[in-house]
Amino acid sequence: MSGGVQATARILARDDGRGGTSLPVLEGDGPLALRRTRGRGAEARVMLVGAMSGPLGGDHFTVEAAVEEGARLHVGSAAATIALPGQAKGEARYDVRLTVADGGELRWLPEQLISANGSELYVSTHVDVGAYGRLVLREEQVLGRVAEEPGRLSSRLVLRVGGRTVLDQELACGPGAPGGWDGPAVLAGHRAVGQLVVVRPEFAADPAASRVLGDGAVVMPLAGPAALVSAVAPDALRLRKLLDDALTSLG
Amino acid sequence: MSRAALLVLADGRFPAGGHAHSGGAEAAVKAGRITGASSLEEFCRGRLHTAGLVSASLAAAAVLGVNPMELDAAADARTPSPALRVAARKLGRQLMRAARATWPSVELDALAREFPKGAHQPVVLGVTARVAGLDAVDAAHCAAYESVSGPASATVRLLSLDPFDATAVLARLAPELDRVADQAVEAAGRVVDHGVDALPSASAPLLEIGAELHAAWPVRLFAS
Amino acid sequence: MHLDHHHDGPAAVSADAHRPNGSRRALRIGLGGPVGSGKTATVAALCRALRDELSLAVVTNDIYTREDAEFLLREAVLPPERITAVETGACPHTAIRDDISANLEAVEDLEDEVGPLDLVLVESGGDNLTATFSKGLVDAQIFVIDVAGGDDIPRKGGPGVTTADLLVVNKTDLAPYVGSDLARMAADAKAQRAELPVVFQSLRTEAGVTDVAAWVRAQLAAWTA
């Protein structure tokens, strides 16, 4: 991997002692720009602003966010991220590293990731949540822009709660992915696939109930104080509706 | 290794409960996604490279002596559907019973004591292969094969599919099955050095979603 | 290699008469027979007849998962925690004969959860005349046929009719309507089964299951002796 852009953005959220959340670290880098926007109540709100479209082949982006004890952080993005083929050879990488301390809360709700034709992107998201931390995390992958074959996309989502891995899942799709990725066991022609992860200390004693939200979406209690909503849909719009409804249903 | 022991373990008639599970085929048939031999083949191919690869890697790692408790927790993390976790433990417990009667050993007795309600089936499969004197690659083959043979035989019953067509599907998948078994053994080797995070976690959204839908049906033929 | 014959864990051998804690396990009686012959009705009648004197549980093996279990639940013949359904993957005979692992789990779970039990009735899904229970699963089996299924069934024989510990010919009240000859059925059964017992019953009356219940009591007395 050479010739691409290396960029790391960092966010640190801290309880400001006055009922709010301060952001002692808020560092964008190159194509990864960060803006603090108006938050609600104790919550600080940050918007990821893609100054360039990205990531292209050969690029390696990293976003790190840490939420300290008692802090509350909401991270969104201004627009969908589009993986495109680049000048540089090889795949692009996008790493997300999130930590939430006990008593902290993170709402990580970026816009979709779109895998454009000819692109090759590896996304990895690692989240470490304290046993008494709270998390809402959404990931949406859209396979191809409108009426376009997707690029090669691999994503891995690892969630640890209180030091235990409660979810580890990879999804590989697009040209060159292992066989059957678009077949009846995996995606069956659906072009949008999403996950919503909810971690709450209360789930330890009272887990979320399994629930079917339609043919393409289910709520599943994980083996730990967390729930996963897994959804597939024909397009990004319908996927978002499924995940929004799922989040509402979790209360 | 004993090649004959592998045949005993991999035989579809090995009495470990597999016949009552469709590996997601019943849900896919109901949803209209499996309608014949070619869609069955694509279903099996997708399952092989996701759930099959994960199972094969767990089984291979168990043969190499990786702690079954850690493997079982890793299997939980790779199985978000609670219906599939229940099915995997049920099958694990049933396999444990058959294995202990077939290859009596202190290692299987210890595993049964640690998991009175059953460990994930691929973990039990790996320990069973180990006590039967088989290698990691044998256990990986066995797990990978089960990941496709279950849906194939269930589809024969569900769609009255020609059994020759279903068997031909399995034969066509054989080269890929060999590759998945090799990948699983490589992954298991990494697990020995780097811990269970090195296990693959390839997932199939529709298998998970379908399993939850299936578990909610009031009437069904298969347990999963 | 880890071959070793030492055994101190939970019982792995299916037919073991003792539970892991050393106590004697419940007697297991299987009920098999063709579809619609009255297996579930016989199980329900047996539960009503025996539930006040014995600690009972039932395992059903439906073709469609829970139909029979739900019938028993609706009829409230036993508390729901004493009735378990085993899913059979469209092959009920496999679950009671070739691969009994799911049924053994179900029986043992019932003993663990609602035990101690005196008797577990294992009802097969309606299947064909060749379906019999494995000796690894049950200690004795009842084969239930009915007069409306044809009075030539005892003559045709087959493993169920010939070898079951008890043959029940059900719905005798229908014999005049379907033209079945009960005397001929009895003679054919005798020819096939020699000394093995046969009961003719109609469950239209409360006393209908009396003979079968008496047979079950005798089996239990022999088991606990």
XYZ file of C-alpha atoms in Angstrom:
700
model
C 0.000 0.000 0.000
C 1.728 3.184 -1.100
C 0.940 6.551 -2.541
C -2.402 6.886 -0.773
C -3.436 9.381 1.878
C -2.843 8.514 5.540
C -5.147 10.432 7.841
C -6.181 10.103 11.485
C -8.910 12.022 13.255
C -9.208 11.980 17.059
C -11.966 12.863 19.475
C -11.797 12.787 23.270
C -14.978 13.469 25.223
C -14.740 14.384 28.911
C -17.257 15.188 31.632
C -16.819 18.949 32.106
C -17.986 18.812 35.739
C -20.847 21.236 35.025
C -23.310 18.745 33.619
C -21.891 18.921 30.120
C -19.269 17.262 27.957
C -16.071 18.959 26.830
C -13.892 17.911 23.908
C -10.258 18.380 24.973
C -9.182 16.626 21.776
C -10.887 17.316 18.455
C -8.351 16.825 15.712
C -9.212 16.415 12.077
C -6.585 15.502 9.546
C -6.527 16.082 5.795
C -9.695 14.662 4.332
C -11.091 13.874 7.797
C -12.377 17.155 9.181
C -14.323 17.409 12.433
C -16.813 20.101 13.482
C -18.364 20.539 16.874
C -22.040 21.320 16.445
C -24.737 22.255 18.920
C -25.377 19.365 21.283
C -28.378 18.558 23.394
C -28.238 18.600 27.210
C -25.121 16.885 28.532
C -24.228 15.577 25.087
C -21.452 16.976 22.893
C -22.086 16.605 19.204
C -19.459 16.197 16.506
C -19.891 16.069 12.764
C -17.419 14.246 10.530
C -17.092 16.406 7.455
C -15.502 14.815 4.411
C -13.438 17.666 2.999
C -12.528 15.421 0.096
C -14.428 12.442 -1.075
C -12.685 9.387 0.110
C -11.291 6.837 0.761
C -9.633 6.025 -2.545
C -7.472 3.023 -3.350
C -4.299 3.136 -1.262
C -5.760 5.512 1.343
C -5.740 4.628 5.027
C -8.114 6.583 7.237
C -8.396 6.140 10.972
C -10.949 7.694 13.274
C -10.484 7.341 17.019
C -12.983 8.436 19.619
C -12.760 7.970 23.359
C -15.561 8.770 25.763
C -14.497 9.144 29.369
C -16.489 8.367 32.488
C -19.630 10.490 32.694
C -19.191 12.057 29.230
C -21.753 11.844 26.448
C -20.804 12.084 22.808
C -22.819 11.972 19.606
C -20.956 11.594 16.318
C -22.599 11.935 12.943
C -21.378 12.678 9.457
C -22.370 15.341 6.994
C -22.750 12.995 4.056
C -22.348 9.402 2.989
C -18.796 8.102 2.609
C -18.092 6.855 -0.888
C -15.352 4.332 -1.504
C -13.933 4.984 -4.988
C -11.201 3.417 -7.061
C -8.009 5.498 -6.821
C -4.811 6.253 -8.722
C -2.758 4.333 -6.191
C -2.719 0.580 -6.337
C -4.318 -1.603 -3.730
C -7.169 -1.434 -1.348
C -8.257 1.422 0.861
C -8.554 0.971 4.627
C -10.882 2.690 7.040
C -10.352 1.926 10.723
C -12.641 3.102 13.472
C -11.489 2.693 17.082
C -13.991 3.614 19.767
C -13.788 3.338 23.532
C -16.495 4.136 26.042
C -15.639 4.155 29.738
C -18.010 3.082 32.524
C -20.692 5.718 32.893
C -19.930 7.165 29.447
C -22.253 7.165 26.466
C -21.487 7.207 22.763
C -23.959 7.562 19.948
C -22.068 6.771 16.731
C -24.468 7.446 13.882
C -22.612 8.211 10.655
C -24.204 8.248 7.226
C -23.922 5.286 4.855
C -20.791 3.826 3.367
C -21.231 3.419 -0.378
C -19.062 0.926 -2.201
C -18.690 2.317 -5.726
C -17.902 0.155 -8.718
C -14.198 -0.638 -8.984
C -13.351 0.341 -5.399
C -11.747 -1.936 -2.845
C -12.213 -1.031 0.793
C -11.535 -2.753 4.104
C -13.396 -1.252 7.016
C -12.728 -2.335 10.560
C -14.603 -1.056 13.557
C -13.448 -1.988 17.058
C -15.490 -0.816 19.994
C -14.551 -1.274 23.636
C -17.318 -0.436 26.064
C -16.958 -0.586 29.852
C -19.359 -2.890 31.686
C -21.319 0.238 32.726
C -20.953 2.169 29.483
C -23.630 2.847 26.899
C -23.442 2.697 23.116
C -25.616 3.121 20.074
C -23.708 2.405 16.873
C -25.021 2.271 13.345
C -23.244 0.946 10.275
C -24.820 0.881 6.841
C -23.198 -0.493 3.722
C -24.649 0.350 0.335
C -23.461 -1.825 -2.520
C -22.931 0.406 -5.511
C -24.336 3.811 -6.421
C -27.668 3.792 -8.219
C -27.828 1.009 -10.828
C -24.132 0.248 -10.475
C -22.316 -2.940 -9.586
C -20.622 -2.622 -6.200
C -16.918 -2.560 -5.515
C -15.187 -5.003 -3.203
C -16.091 -4.281 0.391
C -15.027 -6.082 3.534
C -16.130 -4.887 6.893
C -15.459 -6.265 10.339
C -17.208 -5.140 13.486
C -15.850 -6.189 16.857
C -17.583 -5.205 20.069
C -16.146 -5.794 23.526
C -18.127 -5.063 26.634
C -16.342 -5.178 29.988
C -13.352 -6.771 28.245
C -15.374 -9.650 26.736
C -15.953 -9.926 22.999
C -19.703 -10.107 22.521
C -19.828 -9.566 18.762
C -17.342 -10.263 16.005
C -18.699 -10.239 12.494
C -17.275 -9.750 9.065
C -19.128 -9.194 5.853
C -17.460 -9.516 2.474
C -19.195 -8.611 -0.753
C -18.601 -7.498 -4.282
C -16.375 -8.864 -7.043
C -13.709 -11.168 -5.654
C -15.549 -11.806 -2.387
C -15.927 -15.471 -1.383
C -18.621 -17.268 -3.380
C -22.283 -16.985 -2.570
C -22.093 -13.441 -1.140
C -25.072 -12.341 -3.240
C -26.848 -15.693 -3.011
C -29.810 -16.851 -0.927
C -27.804 -17.384 2.283
C -26.075 -14.012 2.437
C -27.584 -10.991 0.632
C -29.836 -12.397 -2.110
C -29.719 -9.259 -4.222
C -30.262 -6.794 -1.377
C -28.137 -3.730 -1.998
C -28.189 -2.222 1.465
C -27.151 -4.004 4.653
C -26.930 -2.534 8.107
C -26.202 -3.157 11.753
C -27.324 -1.293 14.804
C -25.545 -2.156 18.031
C -26.999 -1.101 21.361
C -25.101 -1.620 24.619
C -26.807 -0.864 27.916
C -25.812 -2.023 31.403
C -29.509 -2.838 32.058
C -29.350 -5.569 29.406
C -27.166 -7.638 31.763
C -30.150 -8.369 34.008
C -32.914 -7.806 31.502
C -31.768 -8.599 27.942
C -33.501 -7.113 24.910
C -36.140 -9.483 23.563
C -35.637 -11.198 20.206
C -37.956 -9.532 17.761
C -38.776 -9.846 14.090
C -39.289 -6.424 12.524
C -40.265 -7.683 9.099
C -38.733 -10.005 6.536
C -35.495 -8.053 6.454
C -34.764 -6.998 10.014
C -34.489 -8.594 13.436
C -33.484 -7.536 16.943
C -31.164 -10.069 18.528
C -29.946 -10.094 22.124
C -26.220 -10.886 22.098
C -24.373 -13.063 24.602
C -23.662 -10.029 26.792
C -25.380 -6.748 27.765
C -25.943 -5.770 24.150
C -28.349 -6.181 21.264
C -27.760 -6.249 17.531
C -30.243 -5.205 14.912
C -29.359 -6.836 11.617
C -31.136 -5.628 8.504
C -31.071 -5.965 4.737
C -33.054 -3.832 2.282
C -33.227 -3.101 -1.424
C -31.807 0.407 -0.944
C -30.334 2.847 1.566
C -33.574 4.669 2.242
C -35.510 1.582 3.199
C -32.585 0.295 5.264
C -32.491 3.527 7.279
C -36.203 3.271 7.953
C -35.768 -0.292 9.272
C -32.916 0.715 11.574
C -34.708 3.844 12.807
C -37.804 1.800 13.596
C -35.655 -0.794 15.336
C -34.015 1.813 17.537
C -37.401 3.249 18.452
C -38.641 -0.242 19.306
C -35.772 -0.702 21.751
C -37.062 2.309 23.685
C -4.701 -40.266 11.718
C -7.365 -42.825 11.010
C -9.185 -42.139 7.781
C -11.934 -44.574 8.770
C -12.618 -42.642 11.988
C -13.265 -39.583 9.818
C -15.850 -41.545 7.840
C -17.607 -42.583 11.051
C -17.709 -38.999 12.317
C -18.720 -37.417 9.014
C -21.393 -40.004 8.185
C -24.801 -38.365 7.911
C -26.135 -41.282 9.952
C -23.858 -40.520 12.902
C -26.578 -40.147 15.557
C -25.946 -36.594 16.713
C -29.215 -34.866 15.852
C -28.263 -33.169 12.591
C -31.209 -34.630 10.684
C -33.663 -32.308 12.456
C -31.838 -29.128 11.374
C -31.985 -27.562 7.923
C -29.089 -25.105 8.313
C -31.372 -22.244 7.340
C -32.745 -23.996 4.248
C -36.305 -24.189 5.580
C -36.461 -20.412 6.049
C -34.861 -19.807 2.634
C -37.296 -22.186 0.925
C -40.264 -20.454 2.581
C -38.932 -17.050 1.500
C -38.657 -18.306 -2.084
C -34.871 -17.968 -2.150
C -34.235 -21.694 -2.631
C -36.384 -23.059 -5.440
C -34.239 -25.757 -7.013
C -30.765 -27.187 -7.445
C -29.045 -24.006 -8.659
C -30.341 -21.766 -5.883
C -29.566 -24.550 -3.400
C -25.992 -24.513 -4.705
C -25.671 -20.739 -4.241
C -27.193 -21.041 -0.771
C -24.726 -23.758 0.169
C -21.809 -21.821 -1.316
C -22.684 -18.740 0.733
C -23.144 -20.788 3.884
C -19.866 -22.635 3.300
C -17.824 -19.422 3.077
C -19.467 -17.826 6.127
C -20.894 -20.089 8.837
C -19.020 -23.064 7.370
C -15.637 -21.332 7.510
C -16.231 -20.174 11.090
C -17.346 -23.665 12.198
C -14.429 -25.321 10.442
C -11.975 -22.923 12.087
C -13.468 -23.502 15.545
C -13.310 -27.269 15.039
C -9.734 -27.164 13.762
C -8.648 -24.967 16.660
C -10.240 -27.397 19.125
C -8.243 -30.245 17.572
C -5.076 -28.196 18.090
C -5.888 -28.007 21.794
C -7.146 -24.420 22.072
C -9.177 -23.987 25.276
C -12.800 -25.015 24.524
C -14.167 -22.358 26.910
C -12.481 -19.627 24.873
C -13.599 -21.185 21.604
C -17.161 -21.433 22.864
C -17.183 -17.742 23.852
C -15.747 -16.870 20.430
C -18.521 -18.908 18.803
C -21.107 -16.952 20.819
C -19.636 -13.659 19.575
C -19.814 -14.957 16.008
C -23.432 -16.067 16.359
C -25.585 -12.992 16.977
C -28.843 -14.895 16.436
C -30.017 -16.343 19.754
C -31.974 -19.000 17.839
C -28.732 -20.150 16.212
C -26.864 -20.086 19.528
C -29.544 -22.344 21.025
C -29.422 -24.673 18.003
C -25.608 -24.838 18.108
C -25.608 -25.768 21.806
C -28.376 -28.329 21.386
C -26.450 -29.954 18.562
C -23.262 -29.715 20.592
C -24.880 -31.545 23.466
C -26.293 -34.219 21.177
C -22.932 -34.690 19.503
C -21.300 -34.891 22.928
C -23.570 -37.794 23.851
C -22.889 -39.667 20.629
C -19.160 -38.958 20.815
C -18.798 -40.133 24.402
C -20.553 -43.379 23.574
C -18.443 -43.810 20.433
C -14.998 -42.673 21.634
C -15.043 -42.764 25.452
C -12.421 -40.383 26.841
C -11.640 -38.243 29.859
C -11.359 -35.204 27.604
C -14.957 -35.506 26.380
C -16.138 -36.250 29.922
C -14.437 -33.062 31.088
C -16.040 -31.057 28.276
C -19.463 -32.482 29.173
C -18.952 -31.428 32.800
C -17.919 -27.927 31.788
C -20.920 -27.515 29.481
C -23.869 -29.399 30.983
C -26.221 -27.558 28.605
C -23.969 -28.080 25.618
C -21.089 -26.231 23.967
C -21.262 -24.904 20.405
C -21.344 -27.913 18.083
C -18.117 -27.134 16.151
C -16.173 -26.988 19.428
C -17.501 -30.412 20.438
C -16.807 -31.657 16.930
C -13.183 -30.568 17.209
C -12.659 -32.195 20.607
C -14.350 -35.345 19.288
C -12.059 -35.427 16.263
C -9.104 -35.001 18.605
C -10.038 -37.954 20.800
C -10.811 -40.032 17.696
C -7.219 -39.472 16.641
C -8.061 -37.145 13.767
C -6.175 -34.059 12.615
C -7.264 -30.425 12.457
C -7.799 -30.653 8.720
C -10.139 -33.627 9.189
C -12.283 -31.761 11.691
C -12.310 -28.730 9.392
C -13.474 -30.870 6.482
C -16.139 -32.449 8.613
C -17.500 -29.069 9.805
C -17.335 -27.545 6.340
C -19.123 -30.538 4.849
C -21.848 -30.443 7.503
C -22.424 -26.773 6.693
C -23.627 -27.760 3.223
C -24.847 -31.351 3.573
C -27.508 -30.368 6.124
C -29.206 -27.791 3.864
C -28.917 -30.137 0.873
C -30.670 -33.072 2.537
C -33.271 -30.762 4.101
C -34.044 -29.300 0.675
C -34.583 -32.795 -0.717
C -37.331 -33.192 1.898
C -38.720 -29.653 1.664
C -38.936 -29.298 -2.119
C -39.000 -32.987 -3.070
C -35.837 -32.083 -4.946
C -34.294 -34.913 -6.920
C -31.751 -36.414 -4.491
C -29.283 -36.943 -7.341
C -29.367 -33.198 -8.068
C -28.770 -32.391 -4.409
C -25.829 -34.769 -4.234
C -24.395 -33.317 -7.429
C -24.529 -29.872 -5.774
C -22.361 -31.201 -2.947
C -19.928 -32.744 -5.411
C -19.625 -29.459 -7.333
C -18.833 -27.657 -4.078
C -16.084 -30.137 -3.171
C -13.101 -28.099 -4.435
C -14.316 -25.010 -2.560
C -14.911 -27.146 0.496
C -11.302 -28.297 0.398
C -10.141 -24.670 0.196
C -12.338 -23.622 3.102
C -10.938 -26.503 5.186
C -7.392 -25.341 4.390
C -8.256 -21.743 5.271
C -9.741 -22.978 8.536
C -6.601 -24.890 9.438
C -4.460 -21.819 8.717
C -6.749 -19.716 10.899
C -6.603 -22.329 13.658
C -2.813 -22.162 13.548
C -3.009 -18.381 14.055
C -5.371 -18.937 16.987
C -2.756 -21.107 18.698
C -0.291 -18.207 18.467
C -2.529 -15.161 18.800
C -5.709 -16.234 20.580
C -9.311 -16.623 19.482
C -9.572 -13.116 17.991
C -7.693 -14.605 15.034
C -10.688 -16.806 14.190
C -12.572 -15.744 11.069
C -15.960 -14.187 11.691
C -17.507 -14.265 8.237
C -21.223 -13.662 8.546
C -24.310 -14.093 6.411
C -27.027 -11.550 7.273
C -29.840 -13.593 5.756
C -28.867 -16.738 7.676
C -29.106 -14.807 10.939
C -32.299 -12.972 9.994
C -33.849 -16.147 8.543
C -33.035 -18.109 11.702
C -34.882 -15.571 13.843
C -37.888 -15.539 11.503
C -37.918 -19.351 11.497
C -37.766 -19.577 15.282
C -40.905 -17.436 15.466
C -42.982 -19.681 13.184
C -45.673 -21.646 15.010
C -45.354 -24.604 12.611
C -42.159 -25.860 11.005
C -40.520 -29.100 10.012
C -36.979 -28.455 11.186
C -35.582 -27.271 14.504
C -33.445 -24.636 12.749
C -4.568 -39.822 21.076
C -6.744 -39.612 24.114
C -8.417 -42.971 24.226
C -9.448 -43.917 27.682
C -12.298 -45.944 29.078
C -12.669 -44.274 32.419
C -16.215 -42.955 32.916
C -17.322 -40.701 35.726
C -19.258 -37.949 34.008
C -22.929 -37.701 33.130
C -24.317 -40.929 31.710
C -23.373 -41.203 28.081
C -24.914 -44.566 27.414
C -28.493 -43.964 26.439
C -30.043 -47.035 28.024
C -28.402 -46.527 31.430
C -30.992 -47.134 34.115
C -29.408 -44.582 36.412
C -29.105 -40.840 36.301
C -25.757 -39.063 36.810
C -26.579 -38.603 40.516
C -27.016 -42.366 40.933
C -30.805 -42.354 41.299
C -32.898 -44.650 39.158
C -34.339 -42.816 36.179
C -37.976 -42.826 35.094
C -39.454 -45.669 33.085
C -39.784 -44.623 29.440
C -42.632 -45.962 27.350
C -42.908 -45.189 23.650
C -46.186 -44.898 21.771
C -45.990 -45.307 18.010
C -48.324 -46.070 15.165
C -49.807 -44.693 11.967
C -51.214 -41.187 11.567
C -54.639 -40.712 13.127
C -54.738 -44.023 15.001
C -55.181 -42.273 18.336
C -51.695 -42.052 19.844
C -52.190 -38.560 21.205
C -55.666 -39.410 22.496
C -54.213 -42.482 24.242
C -51.428 -40.391 25.769
C -54.001 -37.854 26.985
C -56.185 -40.605 28.478
C -53.175 -42.245 30.161
C -52.150 -38.931 31.679
C -55.628 -38.415 33.100
C -55.705 -41.962 34.453
C -52.228 -41.938 36.020
C -51.388 -38.352 36.937
C -52.768 -38.592 40.467
C -50.710 -41.652 41.362
C -47.496 -41.074 39.362
C -45.099 -38.270 38.517
C -45.496 -38.079 34.728
C -44.087 -36.262 31.723
C -44.611 -36.479 27.966
C -42.296 -35.976 24.983
C -43.971 -35.570 21.595
C -42.315 -36.031 18.198
C -44.493 -34.171 15.783
C -44.174 -33.994 12.075
C -45.022 -30.320 12.384
C -43.127 -29.522 15.511
C -45.674 -28.712 18.180
C -49.137 -29.811 17.046
C -49.457 -32.810 19.372
C -47.806 -31.024 22.272
C -50.270 -28.193 21.836
C -53.198 -30.596 21.793
C -52.021 -32.015 25.129
C -51.531 -28.514 26.491
C -55.010 -27.433 25.386
C -56.506 -30.517 26.961
C -54.541 -29.629 30.104
C -53.729 -33.264 30.805
C -50.483 -32.208 32.490
C -48.924 -28.892 33.531
C -47.127 -27.345 30.520
C -43.652 -27.791 32.001
C -44.202 -31.568 31.853
C -44.752 -31.637 28.086
C -41.880 -31.201 25.620
C -41.930 -31.272 21.823
C -38.983 -32.572 19.825
C -38.567 -31.334 16.261
C -37.930 -34.143 13.839
C -36.931 -32.535 10.525
C -39.747 -34.245 8.626
C -38.521 -37.677 9.695
C -40.289 -38.763 12.888
C -39.043 -42.337 12.658
C -35.430 -41.137 12.543
C -35.883 -39.275 15.820
C -37.189 -42.345 17.665
C -35.009 -45.014 16.117
C -31.907 -44.051 14.097
C -30.844 -40.871 15.872
C -32.439 -40.684 19.287
C -30.192 -37.933 20.638
C -32.803 -35.156 20.630
C -35.339 -37.361 22.403
C -32.796 -38.404 25.032
C -32.005 -34.739 25.668
C -35.713 -34.018 26.044
C -36.299 -36.906 28.453
C -33.293 -35.986 30.584
C -34.168 -32.299 30.604
C -37.648 -33.181 31.877
C -36.159 -35.294 34.666
C -33.799 -32.456 35.576
C -36.412 -29.732 35.460
C -39.599 -31.310 36.825
C -38.287 -34.569 38.309
C -38.134 -36.885 40.004
C -40.358 -38.669 37.518
C -41.828 -42.168 37.610
C -42.816 -42.359 33.956
C -42.068 -40.567 30.695
C -44.331 -41.241 27.728
C -42.572 -40.674 24.393
C -45.061 -40.273 21.575
C -43.798 -40.702 18.027
C -45.032 -38.607 15.159
C -47.601 -40.394 13.018
C -45.550 -42.499 10.668
C -45.729 -45.858 8.984
C -46.088 -49.450 10.070
C -42.339 -50.008 10.219
C -41.547 -47.231 12.690
C -40.414 -48.590 16.037
C -38.570 -47.082 18.977
C -34.915 -47.712 19.681
C -34.227 -49.704 22.846
C -31.758 -46.940 23.648
C -34.661 -44.534 24.032
C -37.544 -46.481 25.594
C -37.866 -49.446 27.929
C -41.142 -50.635 26.415
C -43.282 -49.626 23.491
C -46.949 -49.522 22.624
C -48.042 -49.668 19.001
C -51.408 -48.047 18.350
C -53.492 -48.938 15.297
C -57.204 -48.414 14.763
C -60.025 -50.398 13.245
C -60.708 -47.712 10.645
C -57.225 -48.047 9.162
C -58.203 -51.462 7.791
C -58.779 -54.735 9.625
C -55.969 -56.370 7.638
C -53.223 -54.409 9.423
C -52.600 -57.097 12.089
C -52.401 -59.728 9.355
C -49.864 -57.682 7.377
C -47.654 -57.497 10.431
C -44.543 -55.332 10.261
C -42.160 -54.472 13.103
C -44.642 -52.324 15.054
C -47.506 -54.818 15.036
C -45.269 -57.838 15.517
C -42.745 -56.737 18.117
C -44.306 -53.935 20.205
C -44.599 -54.855 23.868
C -48.279 -53.934 23.679
C -50.479 -53.666 20.611
C -53.482 -51.393 20.999
C -56.352 -51.642 18.533
C -58.154 -48.338 18.964
C -61.588 -46.961 18.040
C -63.412 -50.296 18.440
C -66.652 -48.290 18.592
C -66.209 -47.552 14.876
C -65.903 -51.211 13.826
C -69.564 -51.636 12.790
C -69.405 -48.453 10.676
C -66.222 -49.261 8.776
C -66.913 -52.971 8.408
C -63.921 -54.135 10.444
C -64.004 -57.617 11.869
C -62.640 -57.386 15.442
C -62.490 -61.153 15.891
C -60.414 -61.511 12.787
C -58.097 -58.692 13.910
C -57.639 -60.439 17.261
C -56.867 -63.770 15.605
C -54.392 -62.177 13.162
C -52.680 -60.289 15.985
C -52.376 -63.490 18.008
C -50.817 -65.212 15.013
C -48.280 -62.402 14.539
C -47.494 -61.767 18.205
C -47.833 -65.133 19.946
C -47.881 -64.348 23.682
C -47.412 -60.551 23.420
C -50.495 -58.740 24.697
C -53.155 -56.944 22.619
C -55.720 -54.478 23.947
C -58.883 -53.459 22.100
C -60.114 -50.093 23.271
C -62.472 -47.241 22.570
C -61.685 -43.913 24.191
C -65.278 -42.721 23.816
C -65.887 -43.795 27.403
C -63.977 -42.756 30.535
C -63.036 -46.363 31.204
C -61.552 -46.637 27.705
C -57.890 -46.558 28.658
C -58.212 -48.798 31.743
C -56.508 -51.839 30.214
C -53.603 -49.879 28.810
C -53.181 -48.035 32.109
C -53.095 -51.369 33.941
C -50.416 -52.611 31.554
C -48.373 -49.450 32.178
C -48.679 -49.948 35.950
C -47.405 -53.508 35.564
C -44.430 -52.296 33.511
C -43.647 -49.744 36.167
C -43.879 -52.313 38.952
C -41.390 -54.498 37.076
C -39.096 -51.491 36.455
C -38.955 -50.397 40.069
C -38.782 -53.929 41.506
